Amino acid sequence: MSAFIQNNDMAGLKRYFTTEVMPARVTLNRQSGLSDLSRLDMPTVSGLIYAKYEAANGQNVHLVVTILEKVTLADIPQIKVVRILGNLLDNATDAAARANHQVTLTVKNRDAHTTVFSITNQIPTHEAVDLSVIKKSRFTTKPGHLGYGLSSIEQLTTDQLVVNYCIEEGNFIAELVIKH
């Protein structure tokens, strides 16, 4: 698709999207259990979730996505949402690969002006998570990683995009709260 955009071929991009992407998306969503993505009215975020679903499968992790109601996210900084959500899903998938191999993503409207993306994964056995240090630069629980993930999320947060973390019954829960 980027080639169509680089060549400013909008007619070709529309044709490709209509004939290739949309039919494949409908079929894959039905087959993969991602039919709930049709309730999320933000193509950049839906595309990210689909890509992370596929990446999780590649790590033998099952990503369960639940969106029970129509979610519309207008007038929000999409690139920040994609970067934050992508990082949170990557972290959850990496941890789940060392635990029970399952991540849940629940998207819901808290009220008319607030949407919450909640990501839950089991904390791997013999790993401790200290909520007071996880946001610090260079902190990591993953061997060979630099530890910039959660600290970079902190740099992306605003009054409109808030990230909360908690631990409940051996599960790590990250919430992206979007005020719109």
PDB file of N, CA and C in Angstrom, residues 1-23:
ATOM      1  N   MET A   1       0.831  -1.190   0.000  1.00  0.00           N
ATOM      2  CA  MET A   1       0.000   0.000   0.000  1.00  0.00           C
ATOM      3  C   MET A   1       0.871   1.247   0.000  1.00  0.00           C
ATOM      4  N   SER A   2       2.035   1.136   0.659  1.00  0.00           N
ATOM      5  CA  SER A   2       2.892   2.322   0.700  1.00  0.00           C
ATOM      6  C   SER A   2       3.363   2.712  -0.695  1.00  0.00           C
ATOM      7  N   ALA A   3       3.533   1.743  -1.597  1.00  0.00           N
ATOM      8  CA  ALA A   3       3.944   2.072  -2.967  1.00  0.00           C
ATOM      9  C   ALA A   3       2.867   2.892  -3.663  1.00  0.00           C
ATOM     10  N   PHE A   4       1.605   2.539  -3.444  1.00  0.00           N
ATOM     11  CA  PHE A   4       0.514   3.322  -4.032  1.00  0.00           C
ATOM     12  C   PHE A   4       0.553   4.759  -3.517  1.00  0.00           C
ATOM     13  N   ILE A   5       0.780   4.895  -2.231  1.00  0.00           N
ATOM     14  CA  ILE A   5       0.814   6.227  -1.621  1.00  0.00           C
ATOM     15  C   ILE A   5       2.023   7.007  -2.105  1.00  0.00           C
ATOM     16  N   GLN A   6       3.191   6.361  -2.145  1.00  0.00           N
ATOM     17  CA  GLN A   6       4.399   7.048  -2.621  1.00  0.00           C
ATOM     18  C   GLN A   6       4.263   7.526  -4.055  1.00  0.00           C
ATOM     19  N   ASN A   7       3.551   6.754  -4.865  1.00  0.00           N
ATOM     20  CA  ASN A   7       3.338   7.136  -6.267  1.00  0.00           C
ATOM     21  C   ASN A   7       2.092   7.977  -6.454  1.00  0.00           C
ATOM     22  N   ASN A   8       1.460   8.348  -5.336  1.00  0.00           N
ATOM     23  CA  ASN A   8       0.241   9.151  -5.360  1.00  0.00           C
ATOM     24  C   ASN A   8      -0.835   8.519  -6.249  1.00  0.00           C
ATOM     25  N   ASP A   9      -0.894   7.185  -6.220  1.00  0.00           N
ATOM     26  CA  ASP A   9      -1.866   6.438  -7.014  1.00  0.00           C
ATOM     27  C   ASP A   9      -3.057   6.090  -6.132  1.00  0.00           C
ATOM     28  N   MET A  10      -3.887   7.085  -5.854  1.00  0.00           N
ATOM     29  CA  MET A  10      -5.030   6.880  -4.956  1.00  0.00           C
ATOM     30  C   MET A  10      -6.064   5.952  -5.577  1.00  0.00           C
ATOM     31  N   ALA A  11      -6.241   6.028  -6.892  1.00  0.00           N
ATOM     32  CA  ALA A  11      -7.194   5.131  -7.555  1.00  0.00           C
ATOM     33  C   ALA A  11      -6.727   3.683  -7.406  1.00  0.00           C
ATOM     34  N   GLY A  12      -5.427   3.442  -7.597  1.00  0.00           N
ATOM     35  CA  GLY A  12      -4.877   2.096  -7.433  1.00  0.00           C
ATOM     36  C   GLY A  12      -4.979   1.620  -5.999  1.00  0.00           C
ATOM     37  N   LEU A  13      -4.720   2.518  -5.054  1.00  0.00           N
ATOM     38  CA  LEU A  13      -4.819   2.180  -3.635  1.00  0.00           C
ATOM     39  C   LEU A  13      -6.254   1.802  -3.274  1.00  0.00           C
ATOM     40  N   LYS A  14      -7.209   2.588  -3.731  1.00  0.00           N
ATOM     41  CA  LYS A  14      -8.620   2.279  -3.449  1.00  0.00           C
ATOM     42  C   LYS A  14      -9.014   0.935  -4.058  1.00  0.00           C
ATOM     43  N   ARG A  15      -8.587   0.699  -5.294  1.00  0.00           N
ATOM     44  CA  ARG A  15      -8.911  -0.557  -5.971  1.00  0.00           C
ATOM     45  C   ARG A  15      -8.294  -1.740  -5.205  1.00  0.00           C
ATOM     46  N   TYR A  16      -7.015  -1.626  -4.830  1.00  0.00           N
ATOM     47  CA  TYR A  16      -6.338  -2.684  -4.087  1.00  0.00           C
ATOM     48  C   TYR A  16      -7.029  -2.923  -2.745  1.00  0.00           C
ATOM     49  N   PHE A  17      -7.335  -1.860  -2.043  1.00  0.00           N
ATOM     50  CA  PHE A  17      -7.964  -1.971  -0.731  1.00  0.00           C
ATOM     51  C   PHE A  17      -9.330  -2.643  -0.850  1.00  0.00           C
ATOM     52  N   THR A  18     -10.115  -2.230  -1.840  1.00  0.00           N
ATOM     53  CA  THR A  18     -11.465  -2.768  -2.017  1.00  0.00           C
ATOM     54  C   THR A  18     -11.452  -4.223  -2.460  1.00  0.00           C
ATOM     55  N   THR A  19     -10.538  -4.574  -3.373  1.00  0.00           N
ATOM     56  CA  THR A  19     -10.553  -5.934  -3.915  1.00  0.00           C
ATOM     57  C   THR A  19      -9.726  -6.934  -3.119  1.00  0.00           C
ATOM     58  N   GLU A  20      -8.687  -6.465  -2.421  1.00  0.00           N
ATOM     59  CA  GLU A  20      -7.796  -7.390  -1.726  1.00  0.00           C
ATOM     60  C   GLU A  20      -7.913  -7.324  -0.201  1.00  0.00           C
ATOM     61  N   VAL A  21      -7.804  -6.146   0.348  1.00  0.00           N
ATOM     62  CA  VAL A  21      -7.723  -6.001   1.799  1.00  0.00           C
ATOM     63  C   VAL A  21      -9.060  -6.258   2.473  1.00  0.00           C
ATOM     64  N   MET A  22     -10.098  -5.587   2.024  1.00  0.00           N
ATOM     65  CA  MET A  22     -11.398  -5.722   2.708  1.00  0.00           C
ATOM     66  C   MET A  22     -11.947  -7.142   2.666  1.00  0.00           C
ATOM     67  N   PRO A  23     -11.984  -7.810   1.502  1.00  0.00           N
ATOM     68  CA  PRO A  23     -12.493  -9.199   1.521  1.00  0.00           C
ATOM     69  C   PRO A  23     -11.645 -10.119   2.387  1.00  0.00           C
TER      70      PRO A  23
END
